[in-house]
Amino acid sequence: MASDWAWSVPLSDLAVDEEILRAASGAVGSGWWSMGPRVARFEEAFSRFLGAEHAVAVASGTAALHLSLLACGCGPGDEVILPSLNFVAAASAVRHTGATPVFCDVIGKRDLNLDPQDVDAAAGPQTKAILVLHYGGAPCDMDAVLEVAARRGLVVIEDAAHAPGAIHGGRACGTLGTAGCFSFFSNKNLPIGEGGMVVTGDKGVADRVRLLRSHGMTTLTWDRHRGHAAGYDVLASGFNYRMDEIRAAIGLVQLPRLGLANAARARLAARYREHLDGVAGLTVPFAGGAPHRDSAHHLAVVVLPRGSDRERLREALAARRIQTSVHYPPIHRFSAYEASGARPLPRTNELGERLLTLPLFPHMTEEQVDEVADALVAAVDRPLGGARRAALRAAG
Ligand SMILES: Cc1ncc(COP(=O)(O)O)c(C=O)c1O
């Protein structure tokens, strides 16, 4: 275990070993830390892994979303449809382009992905793009989304932050829309600390993302260092959204491990499912899977019985030193987004109160899954009185 926090079962955990340490220290020792050859190698390896034509490494998943939206032409006056059941980064990225986020509902407790019919209902004359999420690594119904997009002339961008290695109809998630956005944040399936990637089959989009990630400059410091260029022009107002060499070096070690790590996640998720789906009023979303769709199993989520006191259940698990979370409090209910909540989102509103995320990481043991599942079922079955809760808190 890399972490030594007080949790006996943390929500996620990093496995750190000699190979990762060697890769990071090799990059540090090279004397070239900012974006350079390792970043280029990581981009090549990632695009090959996904079967994408272009991959552009950036500083974070949020940067990937922001640049993809800009490169696809989103801006002031446009609307972008996205599920409210997502991390807020997606909506902020839309707003940072000057466009307006328009939230759509999810399918329901068995499928937490966006509802393509509600996407269609949300679309109007200002709609420019659909920003889908593959929730928890489970591919959303891209056939239906792409049909709506084709019929209405919309761009599709994939928030694939949870979904590296997920497959939809034989193709990698992230490669089905115009652009796919990945996050390599520490708790993700492919963790490098902070980082992201845009993948696309559209050379124009790739070139635009590449330009904007580094101030709109026509050459990089690395090009000038190698003597390949002496000066530069600036073609657009861009950003510093670059990835550095140390993170790319870690990424080059993590990428070949992703398949095994995702397989371990799948086994653990199946074990949770056996323990929990249909037990004590609990539902495990995506439990039946979907034909031709393979999840990356980023999250282990349960839908609690209607009327559950989620905070009490989280306290009961915390008393056993089991960390939990909520993915996600719906975006339209945050203060900054209240004004965007004009559309009715009944399923998101209801599920937003009932979702609970349990620990899941590739080196989690089966015993830990059993421990978490037992603790949850016990807590759901036996509501805790105030005195017992206080005693558990004191013991924890
Ligand atoms: C679904 C989703 N989208 C976007 C992001 C943003 O990625 P990052 O934290 O790398 O900026 C995250 C990360 O937490 C995420 O989970």
CSV table of C-alpha atoms and ligand atoms in Angstrom, one decimal:
chain,number,residue,atom,x,y,z
A,1,MET,CA,0.0,0.0,0.0
A,2,ALA,CA,1.4,3.3,-1.0
A,3,SER,CA,-0.7,5.3,1.4
A,4,ASP,CA,-0.6,5.3,5.2
A,5,TRP,CA,-3.8,7.2,5.9
A,6,ALA,CA,-6.1,6.1,8.6
A,7,TRP,CA,-8.3,4.1,6.2
A,8,SER,CA,-8.2,0.4,6.4
A,9,VAL,CA,-9.8,0.3,2.9
A,10,PRO,CA,-9.2,3.6,1.0
A,11,LEU,CA,-11.4,4.6,-1.9
A,12,SER,CA,-8.4,4.2,-4.3
A,13,ASP,CA,-4.7,3.5,-3.8
A,14,LEU,CA,-1.6,3.8,-5.8
A,15,ALA,CA,0.8,0.9,-6.3
A,16,VAL,CA,4.4,2.3,-6.4
A,17,ASP,CA,7.3,0.1,-7.4
A,18,GLU,CA,10.9,0.2,-8.5
A,19,GLU,CA,10.1,0.5,-12.2
A,20,ILE,CA,8.0,3.6,-11.6
A,21,LEU,CA,10.6,5.1,-9.3
A,22,ARG,CA,13.3,4.4,-11.9
A,23,ALA,CA,11.3,5.9,-14.7
A,24,ALA,CA,10.6,9.1,-12.7
A,25,SER,CA,14.2,9.4,-11.6
A,26,GLY,CA,15.4,8.7,-15.1
A,27,ALA,CA,13.4,11.7,-16.4
A,28,VAL,CA,14.6,13.9,-13.6
A,29,GLY,CA,18.2,12.8,-14.2
A,30,SER,CA,17.9,13.5,-17.9
A,31,GLY,CA,18.1,17.2,-17.2
A,32,TRP,CA,15.1,18.0,-19.4
A,33,TRP,CA,12.0,18.3,-17.4
A,34,SER,CA,9.5,20.2,-19.5
A,35,MET,CA,7.6,18.7,-22.5
A,36,GLY,CA,10.0,16.7,-24.6
A,37,PRO,CA,10.8,13.3,-26.0
A,38,ARG,CA,9.1,11.2,-23.3
A,39,VAL,CA,5.8,13.2,-23.8
A,40,ALA,CA,6.1,12.4,-27.5
A,41,ARG,CA,6.7,8.7,-26.8
A,42,PHE,CA,3.7,8.6,-24.4
A,43,GLU,CA,1.5,10.2,-27.0
A,44,GLU,CA,2.6,7.6,-29.6
A,45,ALA,CA,2.1,4.7,-27.2
A,46,PHE,CA,-1.4,6.0,-26.1
A,47,SER,CA,-2.6,6.5,-29.7
A,48,ARG,CA,-1.4,3.0,-30.7
A,49,PHE,CA,-3.1,1.5,-27.6
A,50,LEU,CA,-6.4,3.1,-28.5
A,51,GLY,CA,-6.2,2.8,-32.2
A,52,ALA,CA,-6.5,6.6,-32.5
A,53,GLU,CA,-4.9,8.6,-35.2
A,54,HIS,CA,-3.7,11.5,-33.1
A,55,ALA,CA,-3.0,11.8,-29.3
A,56,VAL,CA,-2.0,15.1,-27.7
A,57,ALA,CA,-0.8,15.0,-24.1
A,58,VAL,CA,-1.9,17.9,-21.8
A,59,ALA,CA,-1.7,18.9,-18.2
A,60,SER,CA,-5.0,17.4,-17.0
A,61,GLY,CA,-8.3,15.9,-18.0
A,62,THR,CA,-9.9,19.3,-17.6
A,63,ALA,CA,-7.4,20.9,-20.0
A,64,ALA,CA,-8.2,18.0,-22.4
A,65,LEU,CA,-11.9,18.9,-22.2
A,66,HIS,CA,-11.3,22.6,-22.6
A,67,LEU,CA,-9.0,22.3,-25.6
A,68,SER,CA,-11.3,19.7,-27.3
A,69,LEU,CA,-14.3,21.9,-27.0
A,70,LEU,CA,-12.3,24.9,-28.3
A,71,ALA,CA,-10.8,22.9,-31.2
A,72,CYS,CA,-14.3,21.6,-32.1
A,73,GLY,CA,-15.4,25.2,-32.4
A,74,CYS,CA,-17.5,25.7,-29.3
A,75,GLY,CA,-17.7,29.3,-28.2
A,76,PRO,CA,-20.1,32.1,-27.1
A,77,GLY,CA,-23.7,31.6,-28.3
A,78,ASP,CA,-23.3,27.8,-28.4
A,79,GLU,CA,-24.9,25.3,-26.2
A,80,VAL,CA,-23.3,22.0,-25.2
A,81,ILE,CA,-25.4,19.1,-23.9
A,82,LEU,CA,-23.9,17.0,-21.1
A,83,PRO,CA,-25.1,14.9,-18.3
A,84,SER,CA,-25.4,16.7,-14.9
A,85,LEU,CA,-24.3,13.4,-13.3
A,86,ASN,CA,-20.6,14.1,-14.0
A,87,PHE,CA,-17.6,15.8,-12.4
A,88,VAL,CA,-18.0,19.6,-12.5
A,89,ALA,CA,-14.8,19.9,-14.7
A,90,ALA,CA,-16.9,19.1,-17.8
A,91,ALA,CA,-19.4,21.9,-17.2
A,92,SER,CA,-16.6,24.4,-16.3
A,93,ALA,CA,-14.7,23.5,-19.4
A,94,VAL,CA,-17.8,24.3,-21.4
A,95,ARG,CA,-18.2,27.6,-19.7
A,96,HIS,CA,-14.6,28.5,-20.2
A,97,THR,CA,-15.1,28.4,-24.0
A,98,GLY,CA,-18.0,30.9,-23.6
A,99,ALA,CA,-20.6,28.3,-24.4
A,100,THR,CA,-23.5,27.3,-22.2
A,101,PRO,CA,-23.8,23.9,-20.6
A,102,VAL,CA,-27.3,22.4,-21.0
A,103,PHE,CA,-27.8,19.4,-18.7
A,104,CYS,CA,-29.5,16.1,-19.7
A,105,ASP,CA,-30.9,13.3,-17.6
A,106,VAL,CA,-29.5,9.8,-17.1
A,107,ILE,CA,-31.2,6.5,-18.1
A,108,GLY,CA,-31.8,5.2,-14.6
A,109,LYS,CA,-30.5,3.2,-11.7
A,110,ARG,CA,-29.3,0.3,-13.8
A,111,ASP,CA,-27.6,2.6,-16.3
A,112,LEU,CA,-26.1,5.8,-15.0
A,113,ASN,CA,-25.1,7.1,-18.5
A,114,LEU,CA,-26.8,9.9,-20.3
A,115,ASP,CA,-30.2,9.2,-21.9
A,116,PRO,CA,-29.9,9.7,-25.7
A,117,GLN,CA,-33.6,10.5,-25.9
A,118,ASP,CA,-33.2,13.3,-23.4
A,119,VAL,CA,-30.2,14.5,-25.3
A,120,ASP,CA,-32.5,14.8,-28.4
A,121,ALA,CA,-35.1,16.6,-26.3
A,122,ALA,CA,-32.5,19.1,-25.0
A,123,ALA,CA,-31.1,19.9,-28.4
A,124,GLY,CA,-32.1,23.2,-30.0
A,125,PRO,CA,-31.0,25.7,-32.6
A,126,GLN,CA,-28.0,26.8,-30.4
A,127,THR,CA,-26.7,23.3,-29.7
A,128,LYS,CA,-23.2,22.8,-31.0
A,129,ALA,CA,-22.0,19.7,-29.3
A,130,ILE,CA,-22.8,16.7,-27.1
A,131,LEU,CA,-20.2,16.0,-24.4
A,132,VAL,CA,-20.8,12.4,-23.3
A,133,LEU,CA,-19.4,10.7,-20.2
A,134,HIS,CA,-18.7,7.0,-20.0
A,135,TYR,CA,-19.8,6.9,-16.3
A,136,GLY,CA,-17.5,4.8,-14.1
A,137,GLY,CA,-15.8,3.4,-17.2
A,138,ALA,CA,-19.1,1.9,-18.6
A,139,PRO,CA,-19.5,2.9,-22.3
A,140,CYS,CA,-22.6,5.0,-22.9
A,141,ASP,CA,-24.9,4.2,-25.9
A,142,MET,CA,-22.7,5.8,-28.5
A,143,ASP,CA,-24.7,4.4,-31.4
A,144,ALA,CA,-27.8,6.3,-30.2
A,145,VAL,CA,-25.8,9.4,-29.4
A,146,LEU,CA,-24.0,9.4,-32.8
A,147,GLU,CA,-27.4,9.0,-34.5
A,148,VAL,CA,-28.8,12.1,-32.7
A,149,ALA,CA,-25.6,14.0,-33.5
A,150,ALA,CA,-25.7,13.0,-37.2
A,151,ARG,CA,-29.4,13.9,-37.6
A,152,ARG,CA,-28.9,17.3,-35.9
A,153,GLY,CA,-25.4,18.1,-37.2
A,154,LEU,CA,-23.7,18.1,-33.8
A,155,VAL,CA,-20.2,17.4,-32.7
A,156,VAL,CA,-19.6,14.6,-30.2
A,157,ILE,CA,-16.9,14.8,-27.6
A,158,GLU,CA,-16.2,12.0,-25.2
A,159,ASP,CA,-15.3,12.6,-21.5
A,160,ALA,CA,-13.4,9.3,-21.3
A,161,ALA,CA,-11.7,10.2,-18.0
A,162,HIS,CA,-13.1,7.0,-16.4
A,163,ALA,CA,-12.7,4.8,-19.5
A,164,PRO,CA,-9.2,4.1,-20.8
A,165,GLY,CA,-9.4,0.6,-22.1
A,166,ALA,CA,-13.2,0.5,-22.3
A,167,ILE,CA,-14.6,-0.8,-25.6
A,168,HIS,CA,-17.8,0.0,-27.5
A,169,GLY,CA,-18.7,-2.1,-30.5
A,170,GLY,CA,-15.0,-3.2,-30.9
A,171,ARG,CA,-13.7,0.3,-30.7
A,172,ALA,CA,-12.0,2.1,-27.9
A,173,CYS,CA,-14.0,4.6,-25.9
A,174,GLY,CA,-12.5,8.0,-26.7
A,175,THR,CA,-12.2,7.2,-30.4
A,176,LEU,CA,-15.9,7.2,-31.3
A,177,GLY,CA,-16.6,10.9,-31.3
A,178,THR,CA,-14.7,13.8,-32.9
A,179,ALA,CA,-12.4,14.0,-29.8
A,180,GLY,CA,-11.9,11.9,-26.7
A,181,CYS,CA,-10.6,13.3,-23.4
A,182,PHE,CA,-8.7,11.3,-20.8
A,183,SER,CA,-7.5,12.1,-17.3
A,184,PHE,CA,-4.4,10.6,-15.6
A,185,PHE,CA,-5.2,12.0,-12.2
A,186,SER,CA,-3.9,9.9,-9.3
A,187,ASN,CA,-7.1,8.0,-8.7
A,188,LYS,CA,-7.7,7.1,-12.3
A,189,ASN,CA,-7.2,3.8,-14.1
A,190,LEU,CA,-4.0,5.1,-15.6
A,191,PRO,CA,-2.5,7.3,-12.8
A,192,ILE,CA,0.5,9.6,-13.3
A,193,GLY,CA,-0.3,12.3,-10.8
A,194,GLU,CA,-1.8,15.0,-13.0
A,195,GLY,CA,-2.2,14.8,-16.7
A,196,GLY,CA,-4.6,14.2,-19.6
A,197,MET,CA,-4.8,13.3,-23.3
A,198,VAL,CA,-6.9,14.4,-26.2
A,199,VAL,CA,-7.3,11.7,-28.9
A,200,THR,CA,-8.9,12.4,-32.3
A,201,GLY,CA,-9.1,11.2,-35.8
A,202,ASP,CA,-9.3,14.7,-37.1
A,203,LYS,CA,-6.0,16.3,-38.0
A,204,GLY,CA,-7.4,19.8,-37.8
A,205,VAL,CA,-8.6,19.2,-34.2
A,206,ALA,CA,-5.3,17.6,-33.2
A,207,ASP,CA,-3.3,20.5,-34.7
A,208,ARG,CA,-5.5,23.1,-32.9
A,209,VAL,CA,-5.2,21.3,-29.6
A,210,ARG,CA,-1.4,21.1,-30.0
A,211,LEU,CA,-1.2,24.8,-30.8
A,212,LEU,CA,-3.4,25.9,-28.0
A,213,ARG,CA,-1.8,23.7,-25.4
A,214,SER,CA,1.4,25.8,-25.6
A,215,HIS,CA,0.4,29.5,-26.0
A,216,GLY,CA,-0.5,29.2,-29.6
A,217,MET,CA,3.3,29.2,-30.4
A,218,THR,CA,4.6,27.6,-33.6
A,219,THR,CA,7.6,26.0,-31.9
A,220,LEU,CA,8.4,24.5,-28.5
A,221,THR,CA,11.2,25.2,-26.1
A,222,TRP,CA,12.3,21.6,-26.9
A,223,ASP,CA,12.5,22.4,-30.6
A,224,ARG,CA,14.6,25.4,-30.0
A,225,HIS,CA,16.9,23.6,-27.5
A,226,ARG,CA,17.6,20.9,-30.1
A,227,GLY,CA,18.4,23.7,-32.6
A,228,HIS,CA,15.4,22.8,-34.8
A,229,ALA,CA,14.1,26.3,-34.5
A,230,ALA,CA,15.4,29.7,-33.5
A,231,GLY,CA,12.2,31.7,-33.1
A,232,TYR,CA,8.5,31.4,-33.1
A,233,ASP,CA,5.3,33.0,-34.2
A,234,VAL,CA,2.1,33.1,-32.1
A,235,LEU,CA,-1.0,32.1,-34.1
A,236,ALA,CA,-3.7,32.1,-31.4
A,237,SER,CA,-4.2,33.0,-27.7
A,238,GLY,CA,-3.4,29.8,-26.0
A,239,PHE,CA,-2.6,28.3,-22.6
A,240,ASN,CA,0.1,26.5,-20.8
A,241,TYR,CA,-1.6,23.1,-20.7
A,242,ARG,CA,1.6,21.1,-21.3
A,243,MET,CA,2.5,17.7,-19.7
A,244,ASP,CA,6.0,17.4,-18.3
A,245,GLU,CA,8.6,14.6,-18.8
A,246,ILE,CA,8.4,13.1,-15.4
A,247,ARG,CA,4.7,12.4,-15.7
A,248,ALA,CA,5.1,11.1,-19.2
A,249,ALA,CA,7.8,8.7,-18.0
A,250,ILE,CA,5.4,7.4,-15.4
A,251,GLY,CA,2.7,7.1,-18.0
A,252,LEU,CA,5.0,5.0,-20.2
A,253,VAL,CA,5.3,2.5,-17.4
A,254,GLN,CA,1.6,2.6,-16.4
A,255,LEU,CA,0.2,2.2,-20.0
A,256,PRO,CA,1.4,-1.4,-20.6
A,257,ARG,CA,-0.1,-2.3,-17.2
A,258,LEU,CA,-3.5,-0.9,-17.9
A,259,GLY,CA,-5.0,-4.2,-19.3
A,260,LEU,CA,-4.1,-6.2,-16.3
A,261,ALA,CA,-5.2,-3.4,-13.9
A,262,ASN,CA,-8.6,-3.2,-15.7
A,263,ALA,CA,-9.0,-7.0,-15.6
A,264,ALA,CA,-8.3,-6.9,-11.8
A,265,ARG,CA,-10.9,-4.1,-11.4
A,266,ALA,CA,-13.4,-6.2,-13.4
A,267,ARG,CA,-12.9,-9.2,-11.1
A,268,LEU,CA,-13.3,-7.1,-8.0
A,269,ALA,CA,-16.4,-5.4,-9.5
A,270,ALA,CA,-17.9,-8.8,-10.2
A,271,ARG,CA,-17.4,-9.8,-6.6
A,272,TYR,CA,-19.1,-6.7,-5.3
A,273,ARG,CA,-21.9,-7.4,-7.7
A,274,GLU,CA,-22.3,-11.0,-6.3
A,275,HIS,CA,-22.4,-9.6,-2.8
A,276,LEU,CA,-24.6,-6.6,-3.3
A,277,ASP,CA,-26.9,-6.6,-6.4
A,278,GLY,CA,-30.5,-7.0,-5.2
A,279,VAL,CA,-29.3,-7.5,-1.6
A,280,ALA,CA,-31.0,-5.4,1.1
A,281,GLY,CA,-32.6,-3.2,-1.5
A,282,LEU,CA,-29.3,-2.3,-3.1
A,283,THR,CA,-28.8,-2.0,-6.9
A,284,VAL,CA,-25.5,-2.3,-8.6
A,285,PRO,CA,-25.6,-0.2,-11.8
A,286,PHE,CA,-24.5,-1.8,-15.1
A,287,ALA,CA,-24.7,-5.2,-13.3
A,288,GLY,CA,-25.9,-7.0,-16.4
A,289,GLY,CA,-23.3,-5.3,-18.7
A,290,ALA,CA,-24.4,-4.3,-22.2
A,291,PRO,CA,-23.8,-6.2,-25.4
A,292,HIS,CA,-20.6,-5.2,-27.2
A,293,ARG,CA,-19.6,-2.9,-24.4
A,294,ASP,CA,-16.7,-3.6,-22.0
A,295,SER,CA,-16.3,-1.4,-19.0
A,296,ALA,CA,-13.0,-0.1,-17.6
A,297,HIS,CA,-14.5,-0.5,-14.1
A,298,HIS,CA,-13.2,2.8,-12.8
A,299,LEU,CA,-15.8,3.0,-10.0
A,300,ALA,CA,-17.7,0.6,-7.7
A,301,VAL,CA,-21.0,2.3,-7.3
A,302,VAL,CA,-24.2,1.2,-5.6
A,303,VAL,CA,-27.7,2.7,-5.6
A,304,LEU,CA,-29.0,2.8,-2.1
A,305,PRO,CA,-32.6,1.9,-1.2
A,306,ARG,CA,-35.0,4.8,-1.6
A,307,GLY,CA,-35.1,6.9,1.5
A,308,SER,CA,-31.7,5.8,2.8
A,309,ASP,CA,-29.8,8.1,5.1
A,310,ARG,CA,-26.6,8.2,3.0
A,311,GLU,CA,-24.6,10.2,5.5
A,312,ARG,CA,-25.4,7.7,8.2
A,313,LEU,CA,-24.3,4.8,6.1
A,314,ARG,CA,-21.1,6.6,5.2
A,315,GLU,CA,-20.4,7.2,8.9
A,316,ALA,CA,-21.1,3.5,9.6
A,317,LEU,CA,-18.5,2.5,7.0
A,318,ALA,CA,-16.1,5.2,8.1
A,319,ALA,CA,-16.3,3.8,11.7
A,320,ARG,CA,-14.9,0.6,10.2
A,321,ARG,CA,-12.2,2.7,8.5
A,322,ILE,CA,-13.8,2.2,5.0
A,323,GLN,CA,-13.6,5.2,2.8
A,324,THR,CA,-16.6,6.0,0.5
A,325,SER,CA,-17.5,8.9,-1.8
A,326,VAL,CA,-20.3,10.1,-4.0
A,327,HIS,CA,-20.0,10.2,-7.8
A,328,TYR,CA,-21.5,12.7,-8.3
A,329,PRO,CA,-23.5,15.4,-6.6
A,330,PRO,CA,-25.3,16.6,-9.8
A,331,ILE,CA,-23.7,19.6,-11.3
A,332,HIS,CA,-26.9,21.6,-11.8
A,333,ARG,CA,-27.4,21.6,-8.0
A,334,PHE,CA,-24.2,23.4,-7.2
A,335,SER,CA,-24.6,27.2,-6.5
A,336,ALA,CA,-22.5,28.1,-9.5
A,337,TYR,CA,-24.8,26.1,-11.9
A,338,GLU,CA,-28.2,26.7,-10.4
A,339,ALA,CA,-29.2,29.0,-13.2
A,340,SER,CA,-28.5,26.2,-15.7
A,341,GLY,CA,-30.9,23.8,-14.0
A,342,ALA,CA,-33.9,24.9,-16.0
A,343,ARG,CA,-34.6,21.4,-17.6
A,344,PRO,CA,-36.3,18.8,-15.5
A,345,LEU,CA,-33.8,16.0,-14.5
A,346,PRO,CA,-35.9,13.8,-12.3
A,347,ARG,CA,-33.7,10.6,-12.5
A,348,THR,CA,-30.5,12.6,-11.9
A,349,ASN,CA,-32.2,14.4,-8.9
A,350,GLU,CA,-33.3,11.1,-7.4
A,351,LEU,CA,-30.1,9.1,-8.0
A,352,GLY,CA,-27.9,12.0,-6.9
A,353,GLU,CA,-29.3,11.3,-3.4
A,354,ARG,CA,-28.9,7.6,-3.6
A,355,LEU,CA,-25.5,6.9,-5.1
A,356,LEU,CA,-22.6,5.7,-3.0
A,357,THR,CA,-19.1,4.9,-4.3
A,358,LEU,CA,-17.2,2.0,-2.6
A,359,PRO,CA,-13.4,1.4,-2.7
A,360,LEU,CA,-12.0,-0.1,-5.9
A,361,PHE,CA,-8.4,-0.3,-7.0
A,362,PRO,CA,-6.5,-3.0,-8.9
A,363,HIS,CA,-4.5,-4.4,-5.9
A,364,MET,CA,-7.5,-4.4,-3.6
A,365,THR,CA,-7.9,-7.9,-2.1
A,366,GLU,CA,-11.0,-10.0,-2.4
A,367,GLU,CA,-11.1,-10.0,1.5
A,368,GLN,CA,-11.3,-6.2,1.4
A,369,VAL,CA,-14.2,-6.4,-1.1
A,370,ASP,CA,-15.9,-8.9,1.2
A,371,GLU,CA,-15.3,-6.6,4.2
A,372,VAL,CA,-16.7,-3.5,2.5
A,373,ALA,CA,-19.8,-5.4,1.2
A,374,ASP,CA,-20.5,-7.0,4.6
A,375,ALA,CA,-20.2,-3.6,6.3
A,376,LEU,CA,-22.5,-2.0,3.8
A,377,VAL,CA,-25.2,-4.7,4.0
A,378,ALA,CA,-25.0,-4.7,7.8
A,379,ALA,CA,-25.4,-0.9,7.8
A,380,VAL,CA,-28.3,-0.9,5.4
A,381,ASP,CA,-30.0,-3.8,7.2
A,382,ARG,CA,-29.5,-2.4,10.7
A,383,PRO,CA,-30.1,1.3,11.0
A,384,LEU,CA,-27.8,2.7,13.7
A,385,GLY,CA,-29.2,4.6,16.7
A,386,GLY,CA,-27.5,7.8,17.8
A,387,ALA,CA,-25.9,6.1,20.8
A,388,ARG,CA,-24.4,3.3,18.8
A,389,ARG,CA,-23.2,5.7,16.1
A,390,ALA,CA,-21.4,7.8,18.8
A,391,ALA,CA,-19.8,4.6,20.2
A,392,LEU,CA,-18.7,3.5,16.7
A,393,ARG,CA,-17.2,7.0,16.2
A,394,ALA,CA,-15.3,6.8,19.5
A,395,ALA,CA,-14.1,3.4,18.6
A,396,GLY,CA,-13.1,4.4,15.0
B,1,LIG,C1,-15.4,12.3,-15.4
B,1,LIG,C2,-14.3,13.3,-15.2
B,1,LIG,N1,-14.1,14.3,-16.1
B,1,LIG,C3,-13.1,15.1,-16.0
B,1,LIG,C4,-12.2,15.1,-15.0
B,1,LIG,C5,-11.1,16.1,-14.9
B,1,LIG,O1,-9.8,15.5,-14.9
B,1,LIG,P1,-8.6,16.2,-14.2
B,1,LIG,O2,-8.8,16.0,-12.7
B,1,LIG,O3,-7.4,15.4,-14.7
B,1,LIG,O4,-8.5,17.6,-14.6
B,1,LIG,C6,-12.3,14.1,-14.0
B,1,LIG,C7,-11.3,13.9,-12.9
B,1,LIG,O5,-11.5,13.9,-11.8
B,1,LIG,C8,-13.4,13.2,-14.1
B,1,LIG,O6,-13.6,12.2,-13.2
